[in-house]
Coordinates of C-alpha atoms in Angstrom, one line a residue:
M419 CA 18.4 -33.1 8.8
K420 CA 19.9 -33.2 5.1
D421 CA 18.9 -29.5 4.4
D422 CA 21.0 -27.2 6.8
K423 CA 18.7 -24.6 6.3
W424 CA 15.7 -25.2 8.7
F425 CA 17.0 -23.9 11.9
I426 CA 19.5 -20.7 12.7
K427 CA 22.8 -20.7 13.2
S428 CA 24.9 -18.8 15.7
K429 CA 28.4 -16.6 14.0
N430 CA 30.5 -20.0 14.5
G431 CA 27.8 -22.3 12.6
K432 CA 26.1 -23.7 15.8
E433 CA 22.3 -23.8 16.0
R434 CA 21.4 -21.8 18.4
T435 CA 19.3 -23.6 21.1
G436 CA 17.4 -23.2 23.5
V437 CA 15.7 -25.2 26.9
L438 CA 11.9 -26.0 27.1
M439 CA 11.4 -24.5 31.0
K440 CA 7.9 -24.7 31.4
L441 CA 4.4 -26.2 30.8
E442 CA 1.2 -24.7 31.0
E443 CA -2.3 -25.1 30.7
N444 CA -4.3 -21.8 29.0
D445 CA -8.0 -21.5 28.4
Q446 CA -7.8 -19.5 24.9
S447 CA -4.1 -21.1 23.5
R448 CA -4.5 -24.8 25.0
Y449 CA -1.1 -24.4 26.6
E450 CA 1.8 -21.6 27.0
F451 CA 5.4 -22.2 27.2
E452 CA 8.2 -21.1 28.9
V453 CA 11.6 -21.1 26.7
W454 CA 14.7 -19.9 28.0
F455 CA 18.1 -19.2 26.0
E456 CA 21.8 -18.3 26.5
Y457 CA 22.1 -14.8 26.9
T458 CA 23.6 -12.9 23.9
R459 CA 23.4 -9.8 21.7
L460 CA 23.1 -11.2 18.6
A461 CA 20.9 -14.0 19.5
M462 CA 18.6 -10.7 21.0
N463 CA 18.2 -10.2 17.0
D464 CA 17.3 -13.7 16.7
I465 CA 14.6 -13.8 18.8
K466 CA 11.6 -11.2 18.8
E467 CA 8.1 -12.0 19.0
G468 CA 6.7 -13.5 16.1
T469 CA 9.7 -16.4 16.3
M470 CA 9.2 -19.5 15.2
L471 CA 10.8 -21.9 17.7
A472 CA 10.6 -26.4 17.2
V473 CA 10.9 -28.2 19.8
P474 CA 10.3 -32.2 20.1
N475 CA 7.4 -33.5 21.6
Y476 CA 6.3 -36.9 22.8
A477 CA 5.2 -38.2 19.0
T478 CA 8.9 -38.5 18.5
T479 CA 10.2 -41.8 17.4
K480 CA 13.5 -43.5 17.4
E481 CA 13.0 -43.4 13.1
E482 CA 11.5 -39.8 13.6
I483 CA 11.8 -36.8 14.8
H484 CA 8.4 -34.7 15.9
Y485 CA 8.9 -30.8 16.3
S486 CA 5.9 -28.9 18.1
I487 CA 5.9 -25.2 15.9
L488 CA 5.9 -22.7 19.0
E489 CA 5.5 -18.7 18.5
V490 CA 7.2 -16.3 20.9
T491 CA 4.9 -14.0 22.3
S492 CA 6.6 -11.9 24.6
I493 CA 10.6 -11.4 25.4
K494 CA 13.2 -10.4 27.7
P495 CA 16.7 -10.7 29.2
I496 CA 17.0 -11.4 32.7
H497 CA 20.2 -11.2 34.5
Y498 CA 20.6 -13.4 38.0
A499 CA 22.4 -10.6 39.7
I500 CA 19.4 -8.4 39.4
G501 CA 16.6 -10.2 38.5
E502 CA 13.6 -8.5 38.0
D503 CA 12.4 -6.2 40.3
P504 CA 16.1 -5.5 42.7
Q505 CA 15.8 -5.0 45.9
G506 CA 18.2 -5.1 49.1
Y507 CA 21.2 -2.7 49.8
P508 CA 21.6 -0.2 47.5
G509 CA 25.1 0.0 47.0
F510 CA 25.2 -3.8 46.6
V511 CA 22.2 -3.4 44.0
L512 CA 24.1 -0.7 41.9
E513 CA 27.0 -2.5 41.9
A514 CA 25.8 -5.5 41.3
A515 CA 23.8 -3.0 37.9
K516 CA 27.3 -1.8 36.8
N517 CA 28.2 -5.4 36.5
A518 CA 24.9 -6.6 34.7
A519 CA 25.8 -3.5 32.1
H520 CA 29.3 -5.2 31.4
D521 CA 27.7 -8.5 30.7
W522 CA 24.7 -7.8 28.4
T523 CA 27.8 -6.1 25.6
G524 CA 30.4 -8.3 26.4
Q525 CA 28.7 -11.0 25.0
D526 CA 28.3 -10.4 21.2
D527 CA 27.9 -14.3 19.8
E528 CA 29.3 -16.7 22.0
P529 CA 27.5 -17.0 26.2
T530 CA 30.4 -16.7 28.2
E531 CA 28.2 -15.7 32.0
D532 CA 25.8 -18.1 33.4
T533 CA 24.2 -15.0 35.4
T534 CA 22.3 -13.9 32.1
T535 CA 19.4 -15.7 29.6
I536 CA 16.8 -15.1 27.5
Q537 CA 13.4 -15.7 28.8
C538 CA 10.6 -16.2 26.2
T539 CA 6.7 -16.6 26.2
A540 CA 5.0 -18.9 23.2
I541 CA 2.2 -20.4 22.6
P542 CA 1.2 -23.4 20.0
T543 CA 0.7 -23.4 16.5
N544 CA -0.6 -26.1 16.0
L545 CA 1.7 -27.7 13.7
E546 CA 4.6 -29.8 13.8
L547 CA 7.7 -30.2 11.8
L548 CA 8.3 -34.2 11.2
E549 CA 11.7 -35.2 10.3
R550 CA 12.1 -38.5 8.3
K551 CA 15.4 -40.0 6.7
D552 CA 13.9 -38.8 3.4
G553 CA 13.0 -35.6 4.4
C554 CA 11.2 -32.5 5.8
D555 CA 7.3 -31.8 6.3
F556 CA 4.8 -29.5 8.3
Q557 CA 1.4 -31.3 9.2
S558 CA -1.1 -31.4 12.0
E559 CA 0.7 -31.3 15.9
Q560 CA 0.6 -34.9 17.1
N561 CA 1.4 -34.4 20.9
I562 CA 2.5 -31.7 23.3
P563 CA 6.2 -31.0 23.1
M564 CA 8.3 -31.8 26.6
V565 CA 9.7 -29.9 28.5
G566 CA 13.4 -29.9 29.2
A567 CA 13.4 -30.5 25.6
V568 CA 16.4 -28.7 23.4
V569 CA 14.6 -25.5 21.4
R570 CA 15.5 -24.2 18.0
I571 CA 14.6 -21.4 16.0
L572 CA 13.2 -21.8 12.5
D573 CA 14.9 -20.6 10.0
T574 CA 13.2 -18.0 7.0
E575 CA 12.2 -20.4 4.7
P576 CA 10.7 -22.7 7.1
T577 CA 9.0 -19.4 8.9
K578 CA 7.3 -18.7 5.4
Q579 CA 5.8 -22.0 4.9
V580 CA 4.3 -22.4 8.8
V581 CA 3.1 -18.5 8.7
N582 CA 0.9 -19.7 5.0
K583 CA 0.4 -23.2 6.0
D584 CA -3.1 -24.1 4.3
I585 CA -2.3 -21.3 1.8
D586 CA -1.4 -22.2 -1.6
L587 CA 0.3 -19.8 -3.3
D588 CA 0.5 -20.9 -6.8
A589 CA -3.8 -22.1 -7.2
E590 CA -4.8 -19.2 -5.3
K591 CA -2.5 -16.3 -6.4
D592 CA -5.0 -14.4 -8.1
S593 CA -6.9 -14.3 -4.9
L594 CA -5.0 -13.3 -2.5
F595 CA -2.7 -9.6 -1.4
V596 CA 0.3 -9.3 1.4
G597 CA -1.3 -8.2 4.5
G598 CA 1.9 -7.7 5.3
K599 CA 6.0 -8.9 6.2
L600 CA 7.2 -10.6 9.9
I601 CA 8.5 -7.8 12.0
R602 CA 11.2 -9.9 13.3
D603 CA 11.7 -11.1 9.5
K604 CA 11.1 -9.1 7.0
K605 CA 11.9 -11.6 4.2
V606 CA 8.5 -13.7 5.2
E607 CA 5.1 -12.0 4.0
T608 CA 2.0 -12.9 5.6
F609 CA -0.5 -13.7 2.7
V610 CA -4.2 -12.7 2.7
R611 CA -7.5 -14.3 1.0
I612 CA -9.4 -11.6 -0.2
E613 CA -12.7 -13.4 -0.2
E614 CA -12.3 -14.7 3.3
F615 CA -11.1 -11.3 4.6
I616 CA -14.1 -9.6 2.8
R617 CA -17.0 -12.3 2.8
V618 CA -16.4 -12.7 6.5
H619 CA -15.3 -9.6 7.5
F620 CA -12.6 -8.1 9.1
G621 CA -11.5 -5.2 12.4
I622 CA -8.7 -2.7 12.7
F623 CA -8.1 -1.6 16.4
G624 CA -5.4 0.6 17.2
F625 CA -5.2 3.9 19.1
T626 CA -3.9 7.0 18.5
G627 CA -0.8 7.4 16.6
A628 CA -1.0 3.4 15.2
G629 CA -1.5 4.1 11.3
K630 CA -4.5 2.7 11.4
S631 CA -6.2 5.3 8.4
N632 CA -2.7 4.5 6.8
L633 CA -3.0 0.6 7.0
L634 CA -6.9 0.6 5.7
S635 CA -6.0 3.0 2.9
T636 CA -2.8 0.1 2.4
Y637 CA -5.6 -2.9 2.6
I638 CA -8.1 -0.9 0.3
A639 CA -5.1 0.2 -2.3
N640 CA -4.2 -4.0 -2.3
L641 CA -7.8 -5.5 -2.3
L642 CA -8.4 -3.1 -5.6
T643 CA -5.2 -3.6 -7.4
S644 CA -5.9 -7.5 -7.4
P645 CA -7.1 -9.1 -10.6
K646 CA -10.3 -10.0 -8.8
V647 CA -13.1 -7.5 -9.3
V648 CA -13.7 -5.8 -5.3
K649 CA -16.3 -3.0 -4.3
I650 CA -15.4 -0.8 -1.3
V651 CA -17.5 0.8 0.0
L652 CA -16.1 3.3 2.6
F653 CA -18.0 5.9 4.9
D654 CA -15.2 8.4 5.7
L655 CA -16.6 10.3 8.6
M656 CA -13.9 12.6 8.8
G657 CA -13.2 13.6 5.5
E658 CA -9.4 11.9 5.3
Y659 CA -9.2 9.4 3.0
T660 CA -9.2 11.9 -0.1
V661 CA -5.7 12.6 0.1
L662 CA -5.0 8.9 1.5
L663 CA -6.3 7.0 -1.3
L664 CA -5.9 9.6 -3.8
D665 CA -4.0 7.2 -6.2
Q666 CA -6.9 4.6 -6.1
L667 CA -9.3 7.5 -7.2
L668 CA -7.8 8.4 -10.2
N669 CA -6.8 5.2 -11.6
K670 CA -8.0 4.5 -14.7
K671 CA -8.7 0.6 -13.8
I672 CA -11.0 1.5 -11.0
N673 CA -14.4 3.3 -10.7
G674 CA -13.0 5.6 -8.0
Q675 CA -15.8 7.9 -6.6
I676 CA -16.6 10.1 -3.9
L677 CA -20.1 10.4 -3.0
T678 CA -21.1 13.7 -0.8
I679 CA -24.3 13.7 0.8
G680 CA -25.8 17.2 1.6
K681 CA -25.2 20.0 -0.2
Q682 CA -22.6 21.6 2.7
T683 CA -20.3 18.6 2.9
L684 CA -18.4 20.4 -0.2
P685 CA -16.9 24.3 -0.1
E686 CA -19.6 26.0 -2.4
G687 CA -17.4 27.5 -5.3
L688 CA -16.5 23.4 -6.1
F689 CA -20.0 22.2 -5.3
K690 CA -21.2 25.2 -8.1
Y691 CA -18.8 24.0 -10.3
I692 CA -18.9 20.5 -10.8
N693 CA -22.8 20.9 -10.9
Q694 CA -22.3 23.6 -13.6
L695 CA -24.7 26.2 -11.5
Q696 CA -25.0 30.0 -12.2
N697 CA -21.8 31.8 -11.5
F698 CA -19.6 28.9 -11.1
S699 CA -16.3 29.6 -10.1
D700 CA -13.3 28.4 -12.6
L701 CA -11.4 25.3 -11.9
N702 CA -8.4 27.1 -9.9
T703 CA -10.8 28.9 -7.7
A704 CA -12.5 25.4 -7.0
T705 CA -9.5 23.5 -7.0
T706 CA -8.4 25.9 -4.7
Q707 CA -11.6 25.2 -2.5
F708 CA -11.3 21.7 -2.4
Q709 CA -7.4 21.8 -1.3
K710 CA -8.5 23.6 2.1
Y711 CA -11.4 21.3 2.7
T712 CA -9.2 18.2 2.9
L713 CA -7.2 16.9 5.6
L714 CA -3.6 16.3 4.5
P715 CA -1.6 13.6 6.1
K716 CA 1.8 15.6 7.9
A717 CA 3.8 12.9 6.4
L718 CA 2.2 14.6 2.4
V719 CA 2.4 17.9 3.8
S720 CA 5.5 18.5 1.4
E721 CA 4.2 17.2 -1.6
R722 CA 1.1 19.9 -0.8
E723 CA 1.4 21.2 -4.6
F724 CA 1.3 17.4 -6.1
V725 CA -2.0 16.9 -3.5
K726 CA -3.2 20.0 -5.2
Q727 CA -2.6 18.6 -9.0
G728 CA -4.5 15.5 -7.9
L729 CA -7.5 16.7 -6.2
Q730 CA -7.7 19.6 -9.6
Q731 CA -7.5 15.6 -11.8
L732 CA -10.6 14.6 -9.7
I733 CA -12.6 17.2 -10.5
K734 CA -12.2 17.1 -14.0
T735 CA -12.1 13.7 -14.4
K736 CA -15.6 14.1 -12.4
A737 CA -15.0 11.5 -9.6
I738 CA -16.3 13.8 -7.0
R739 CA -20.7 12.8 -6.8
F740 CA -23.4 14.8 -5.4
Y741 CA -26.4 12.5 -4.2
Q742 CA -29.7 13.6 -5.1
D743 CA -32.2 11.8 -2.6
A744 CA -35.8 13.1 -3.5
Q745 CA -34.5 11.6 -7.0
S746 CA -33.6 7.9 -5.3
L747 CA -37.0 7.9 -3.4
T748 CA -39.5 5.4 -4.1
I749 CA -42.7 4.7 -3.4
Y750 CA -41.3 1.8 -0.9
D751 CA -39.3 4.2 1.2
V752 CA -41.7 6.8 1.4
F753 CA -44.7 4.9 2.7
F754 CA -43.0 0.6 3.6
T755 CA -39.5 1.7 5.6
D756 CA -39.3 3.8 8.1
A757 CA -37.4 6.4 5.8
V758 CA -40.1 8.4 6.6
P759 CA -40.9 7.2 10.6
W760 CA -44.7 7.2 11.7
A761 CA -45.2 10.0 13.4
Q762 CA -47.4 8.6 16.4
K763 CA -45.5 5.8 17.2
R764 CA -48.2 4.8 20.2
Q765 CA -50.2 3.9 17.0
K766 CA -48.7 0.2 15.9
E767 CA -51.6 -1.1 16.6
K768 CA -53.0 0.5 13.6
F769 CA -50.2 -0.3 11.5
N770 CA -52.4 -2.6 8.9
Q771 CA -55.4 -0.1 8.7
R772 CA -52.6 2.5 7.9
K773 CA -51.4 0.3 5.4
E774 CA -54.4 0.4 4.1
I775 CA -55.3 4.0 3.9
V776 CA -51.7 4.1 1.7
K777 CA -52.6 0.9 -0.5
K778 CA -55.7 2.6 -1.4
C779 CA -54.5 6.0 -2.5
L780 CA -51.7 4.1 -4.2
Q781 CA -54.8 2.7 -6.7
Q782 CA -56.5 5.8 -6.5
A783 CA -52.8 7.6 -8.4
G784 CA -53.0 4.5 -10.5
L785 CA -49.9 2.5 -8.9
T786 CA -50.5 -1.2 -8.4
G787 CA -47.4 -2.8 -7.4
N788 CA -43.7 -2.8 -7.7
Y789 CA -43.4 -0.1 -5.5
Q790 CA -39.8 -0.3 -4.5
N791 CA -38.7 0.8 -8.4
T792 CA -41.4 3.4 -8.4
H793 CA -39.5 7.0 -8.0
F794 CA -41.3 10.3 -7.4
T795 CA -41.4 13.0 -10.1
P796 CA -43.5 16.0 -9.1
D797 CA -46.6 15.0 -10.9
L798 CA -46.9 11.8 -9.2
A799 CA -45.4 13.1 -5.8
K800 CA -48.8 15.7 -6.0
T801 CA -51.0 12.9 -7.0
I802 CA -50.6 10.8 -4.1
R803 CA -50.4 13.6 -1.5
E804 CA -53.9 15.0 -2.8
E805 CA -55.3 11.3 -3.0
L806 CA -54.0 11.3 0.2
E807 CA -55.3 14.5 2.3
K808 CA -58.6 13.2 0.4
E809 CA -58.9 10.2 2.4
L810 CA -57.8 11.3 5.1
G811 CA -61.0 13.9 5.0
N812 CA -63.2 11.0 4.8
H813 CA -64.9 10.3 8.2
T814 CA -63.8 6.7 8.7
Y815 CA -60.2 8.2 9.4
K816 CA -60.3 11.0 11.1
D817 CA -58.9 9.8 14.1
F818 CA -55.3 9.5 11.2
K819 CA -55.8 12.5 10.5
D820 CA -56.2 14.6 14.0
K821 CA -53.6 12.7 15.6
G822 CA -51.1 13.3 12.8
D823 CA -50.4 9.9 11.9
F824 CA -49.7 11.2 7.7
N825 CA -48.1 14.3 8.7
N826 CA -44.9 13.3 7.8
H827 CA -45.6 11.4 4.6
L828 CA -47.4 14.6 3.2
A829 CA -44.8 17.2 4.2
K830 CA -42.2 14.5 2.5
L831 CA -44.7 14.5 -0.7
K832 CA -44.6 18.2 -0.8
E833 CA -40.9 17.7 -0.5
L834 CA -40.7 15.9 -3.2
E835 CA -43.1 18.1 -5.3
T836 CA -40.7 20.5 -5.9
T837 CA -37.2 18.7 -5.2
T838 CA -37.9 15.5 -7.3
D839 CA -37.6 17.9 -10.6
I840 CA -33.6 19.4 -10.0
F841 CA -31.4 17.6 -11.5
F842 CA -27.7 17.9 -10.8
A843 CA -24.7 17.8 -13.2
A844 CA -22.5 16.3 -10.9
G845 CA -25.9 14.3 -9.3
T846 CA -26.1 10.1 -8.6
T847 CA -29.1 8.3 -7.2
L848 CA -29.3 5.3 -4.7
D849 CA -30.3 3.7 -8.2
D850 CA -26.8 4.4 -9.8
V851 CA -24.5 3.2 -7.1
V852 CA -26.0 0.0 -6.4
K853 CA -26.3 -0.8 -10.4
D854 CA -22.0 -0.5 -9.8
L855 CA -21.8 -2.3 -6.8
N856 CA -23.4 -4.8 -8.7
N857 CA -21.7 -4.3 -12.0
D858 CA -18.9 -7.4 -11.8
K859 CA -16.8 -6.0 -14.7
Q860 CA -14.9 -3.9 -13.2
S861 CA -13.1 -2.6 -9.1
S862 CA -14.6 0.0 -7.8
L863 CA -14.0 2.9 -4.5
W864 CA -17.1 4.8 -3.2
I865 CA -15.9 7.0 -0.4
I866 CA -18.5 8.5 1.4
Q867 CA -18.8 11.7 2.6
A868 CA -21.1 14.4 4.5
H869 CA -21.5 17.3 7.0
N870 CA -23.9 15.7 9.0
S871 CA -22.8 12.8 10.0
N872 CA -26.9 12.2 11.0
E873 CA -26.7 12.0 7.1
L874 CA -23.8 9.7 6.7
R875 CA -25.6 6.9 8.9
N876 CA -28.8 7.2 7.4
F877 CA -27.5 6.8 4.0
S878 CA -25.8 4.2 5.1
K879 CA -29.0 2.3 6.3
R880 CA -30.7 3.3 2.8
L881 CA -27.6 2.1 0.7
G882 CA -27.0 -1.3 2.9
E883 CA -30.8 -1.9 2.5
K884 CA -31.1 -1.7 -1.3
V885 CA -28.0 -3.6 -2.3
Y886 CA -29.2 -6.4 0.4
E887 CA -32.2 -6.8 -0.7
E888 CA -31.4 -6.5 -4.5
R889 CA -28.9 -9.5 -4.2
R890 CA -31.0 -11.4 -1.7
Q891 CA -34.2 -11.5 -4.4
N892 CA -31.8 -11.5 -7.4
G893 CA -29.6 -14.4 -6.0
L894 CA -26.4 -12.5 -6.4
V895 CA -23.2 -13.5 -4.7
D896 CA -21.0 -11.5 -7.1
P897 CA -18.9 -9.3 -6.8
L898 CA -17.7 -9.2 -3.6
V899 CA -18.3 -5.9 -1.3
S900 CA -17.5 -4.7 1.7
F901 CA -18.7 -2.2 3.4
I902 CA -16.0 -0.2 5.6
F903 CA -16.7 2.3 9.1
D904 CA -14.1 4.0 9.9
E905 CA -14.5 5.8 13.2
A906 CA -16.9 2.8 13.7
D907 CA -18.0 3.7 17.1
E908 CA -19.8 6.1 15.8
F909 CA -22.4 3.6 13.8
I910 CA -22.7 0.9 15.5
P911 CA -22.3 1.8 19.5
S912 CA -23.2 -0.1 21.8
K913 CA -26.1 2.3 23.2
T914 CA -27.5 4.5 20.6
N915 CA -28.1 7.9 21.2
G916 CA -30.8 9.3 18.6
E917 CA -32.8 7.4 15.3
S918 CA -29.7 7.9 13.3
Y919 CA -27.5 5.5 15.2
E920 CA -30.5 3.4 15.3
N921 CA -30.7 3.2 11.4
S922 CA -26.5 2.6 11.3
K923 CA -26.2 -0.5 13.5
E924 CA -29.8 -2.3 12.3
I925 CA -27.8 -2.4 8.7
V926 CA -24.1 -3.0 9.8
E927 CA -25.8 -5.9 12.2
T928 CA -27.6 -7.5 9.1
L929 CA -24.2 -7.2 7.2
A930 CA -22.2 -8.7 10.1
R931 CA -24.8 -11.8 10.8
R932 CA -26.8 -12.1 7.0
G933 CA -24.5 -10.9 4.4
R934 CA -22.1 -13.1 4.1
K935 CA -23.6 -15.3 1.6
F936 CA -24.6 -12.7 -0.9
G937 CA -20.9 -11.8 -0.8
L938 CA -21.8 -8.7 1.2
G939 CA -19.1 -8.0 4.0
I940 CA -18.4 -5.3 6.7
G941 CA -14.9 -4.3 8.2
I942 CA -14.9 -1.9 11.2
A943 CA -12.1 0.5 12.5
T944 CA -11.9 2.1 15.8
Q945 CA -9.7 3.2 18.5
R946 CA -12.5 2.4 21.6
T947 CA -13.6 -0.9 21.0
R948 CA -15.3 -0.7 24.4
Y949 CA -17.6 1.5 23.0
L950 CA -18.7 -1.2 20.0
D951 CA -21.8 -3.2 20.1
T952 CA -20.5 -6.6 21.2
S953 CA -22.8 -8.1 19.2
I954 CA -21.5 -7.1 15.8
M955 CA -17.9 -6.6 17.3
A956 CA -17.8 -10.6 17.8
Q957 CA -18.9 -11.2 14.0
P958 CA -15.5 -10.4 11.8
H959 CA -13.1 -13.0 11.8
T960 CA -9.6 -11.0 10.3
Y961 CA -9.1 -9.0 13.1
L962 CA -5.6 -6.5 13.3
V963 CA -4.8 -5.1 16.8
S964 CA -2.0 -2.3 17.5
K965 CA -1.7 -0.8 20.3
L966 CA -4.4 -0.1 22.4
P967 CA -3.4 1.4 26.2
R968 CA -6.7 1.1 28.1
E969 CA -7.4 -2.4 29.4
S970 CA -10.7 -2.4 28.7
D971 CA -10.3 -2.2 24.9
R972 CA -8.1 -5.0 25.3
D973 CA -11.1 -7.3 27.3
V974 CA -13.6 -6.4 24.8
V975 CA -10.8 -7.6 21.6
A976 CA -10.0 -10.6 23.4
E977 CA -13.1 -11.8 24.5
A978 CA -14.4 -11.1 21.1
F979 CA -11.7 -13.5 19.2
G980 CA -11.7 -15.3 21.7
V981 CA -7.4 -15.0 22.9
S982 CA -5.8 -14.2 25.9
K983 CA -5.2 -11.1 27.1
D984 CA -1.7 -11.5 27.9
M985 CA -0.9 -11.8 23.5
F986 CA -1.9 -8.3 24.0
R987 CA 1.5 -7.8 25.2
Q988 CA 3.6 -7.4 22.8
T989 CA 2.1 -4.6 20.9
F990 CA 2.7 -2.5 24.1
K991 CA 6.5 -2.1 22.0
F992 CA 4.8 -1.9 18.4
K993 CA 5.4 1.4 16.2
P994 CA 3.5 2.4 13.8
G995 CA 2.8 0.3 11.1
N996 CA 2.9 -2.8 13.2
W997 CA 0.0 -5.1 13.6
L998 CA -1.1 -8.1 15.1
L999 CA -2.9 -9.7 12.4
M1000 CA -4.9 -13.3 13.1
S1001 CA -7.4 -15.0 11.6
H1002 CA -10.1 -17.5 11.6
D1003 CA -10.3 -18.3 8.0
A1004 CA -8.1 -15.3 5.4
T1005 CA -4.7 -16.6 7.1
G1006 CA -2.7 -19.4 6.6
L1007 CA -1.9 -20.1 9.9
K1008 CA -5.5 -20.2 11.8
A1009 CA -6.8 -18.4 14.8
I1010 CA -2.9 -17.6 15.5
P1011 CA -1.5 -14.1 16.3
V1012 CA 1.2 -13.1 14.1
P1013 CA 3.3 -9.4 14.5
I1014 CA 3.4 -8.3 11.1
Q1015 CA 4.6 -4.5 9.6
T1016 CA 2.5 -3.0 6.8
E1017 CA 3.6 -1.0 3.9
D1018 CA 3.3 2.4 4.3
A1019 CA 0.6 4.4 2.9
N1020 CA 2.6 7.6 2.6
Q1021 CA 5.2 6.5 0.7
R1022 CA 3.5 4.8 -1.9
L1023 CA 1.4 7.8 -2.4
K1024 CA 4.3 9.7 -2.7
E1025 CA 5.7 7.6 -5.2
F1026 CA 1.9 8.4 -7.2
L1027 CA 1.8 11.8 -7.2
K1028 CA 5.5 12.3 -8.0
T1029 CA 4.1 10.6 -11.8
L1030 CA 1.4 14.0 -11.9
T1031 CA 2.2 16.6 -14.2

C-alpha cells in the first residue's frame, strides 16, 4: 500500500499481524472467526474489543487485494503450558504457571516464546478494504475471508472510516452528535444521526452502577445542544434528573421546564413560593427545601453549594411548573375517553346508548361539537351535571342510574365545578405543553415528575395521546419529539398490575408502532429488561448495552435486536461509562455492535456549576 498509516505497526516498524485460524457459521452475525496473534505485551494494548482487523478474502486477484474487515468481540492471552484450564500434578502445574508469568512479562514488543498466543473472536462488518495500484477504498464485502490468511490491524484513520462508513460527515454535520469514542482508541469518534436515533426509537440497558442515568444525561445534552430543534419529554420516576440536567434546564437557548404532577411532588414551602400562595416562604427557605428533596449524584456532593445556587436559579427563572389537571380536561376527555372509566364494564353492550345520553345532555348544555377543544369552566361543569342528572331521572334511562354507569362522571363534574376556577401562578396545562412540543423554533426539555407513580403513568398517556392525535389530524412531522421513560419497567411491564400501568403501556406501544410517521419517538432505559413488554422492546432500532449480569436480561436484548448472546461477553469487563452501541439506522456501521466510552455527565456539570455565581 502507498499509505503506511493503514495498519498498526510495532516499535520496530513491522506490521503487527496474526492468522485467521477458524471460520464458523453464526445465526446472528453470518460468521464468527477465530484469529491468533503472537503474544507481546504491547500487542495486548493494540488488540482489544472493538479493534478492526483486515484479512484477505476470496475476491482477491493479482491486480486487487480485497481485505474483509472484522471486528474483535473478545480477546484472551493463552499460554500453552497451562492452557485455559490447568490440570495435572499440582507441583508441575504451579511450576508451569511461574514460568508462564515470566513469559508474559519478558516479551515487550518482540515475541520470543512460541508457547504464548493472543486468541481473538471476531465478527464481520460486511465491509471490505479494496487495495489497487492507484489507492484504497472501503466498499461492501465481496466474499468471505480466507482461513490461514495473514490478518492485519487497522490504524486510527481507517478505523474512523469503518465506524462511520455510511455517514457523510460534511453533508450531515448539523444532524449528528457524537455518541462516544472507541474504548480501544479514543481518537475514533462514533457519530449518531439525530433523526434516526429519535424517530425510530432507542433503548439503554445496563445494571446498577453501569452509568445509565449518566449516559442518558449526556445524550440528552448532546441532542439539545445540536443545531437541530429537538423536544425531549423525560418521565423521571426517581426525580434524579433535576441535577443531572441542571445545565440544560438553565440554558437560555432551550425551553427547560420541570413539570410536577400533584401538589405533593414538591415540598410545601417551595410549592407555595412558586405559586405565590398565602403565607408563602422566602426564596432561601424554598431553595433549601428544594435541595433536600433533590437527589444529588455522589460525584457532585463536593459541589453542593454550587448545586444549591443552580436550584435557586431554577426557581427564579420559573422553570418549575405545576400541572393544572382541571384546566387541562376537555369534554372529550371526560366523556369519550377512559380518563373517567365507565363504572360498569359489564355494560359494554350499551356503549352506544350511553353515548346518545351524553350527546343529548351536551346539546342541551349548548354544545354541538368540537369536544376535544372545549375546556371546562365551573358554570359549564355545573350545567352539564344538572342536564345529566335530569336525563338520568327519565324513566327510560333509569337502569343506567341504578347501576351507577354515570357515577364517576357526575363525581368528576362536581369536582370540576370547584377546581376549574383555581389558577396557580406556576400552573401549566396540557395544551401549554403540547403547543410547545409542536413549536419548531426552539429546542425544549420537559422533565415530568410526580410523587405518585400512578399519576405519572396516567399523565404519560394523556400527553402522548394529545400530541399524537394533534399531529395525526394536522399532518405534523416536525419538530422531533422523544418521549423517554427512565425505569421503563415501571411504564411498559410485561404483566400490568393496575389501570395506570395499562395506560402508560398503551401509549408507549402506540408511539413505538405509529409515532415515527409524525416525528414522535420513544426512549426506554432500564436495568431489568426481562420485565419489559417484548413487543415494545423489539421496536427500538438503536441499543446501548452495558453490564447485564442476569442471563435472562441478556437473552431479551439479544432476541429483540437480533444479535448473539456471546456478543455481550465483552460487556462483563466494561467500566462505568462503557457501552455497546448498535443501531440499524442511526450509526454508520449497520447492526454491528461497537464498544464505546461516553462522556462523563458529572464532569460536564462540574464545569457548568463553576459558571454560577
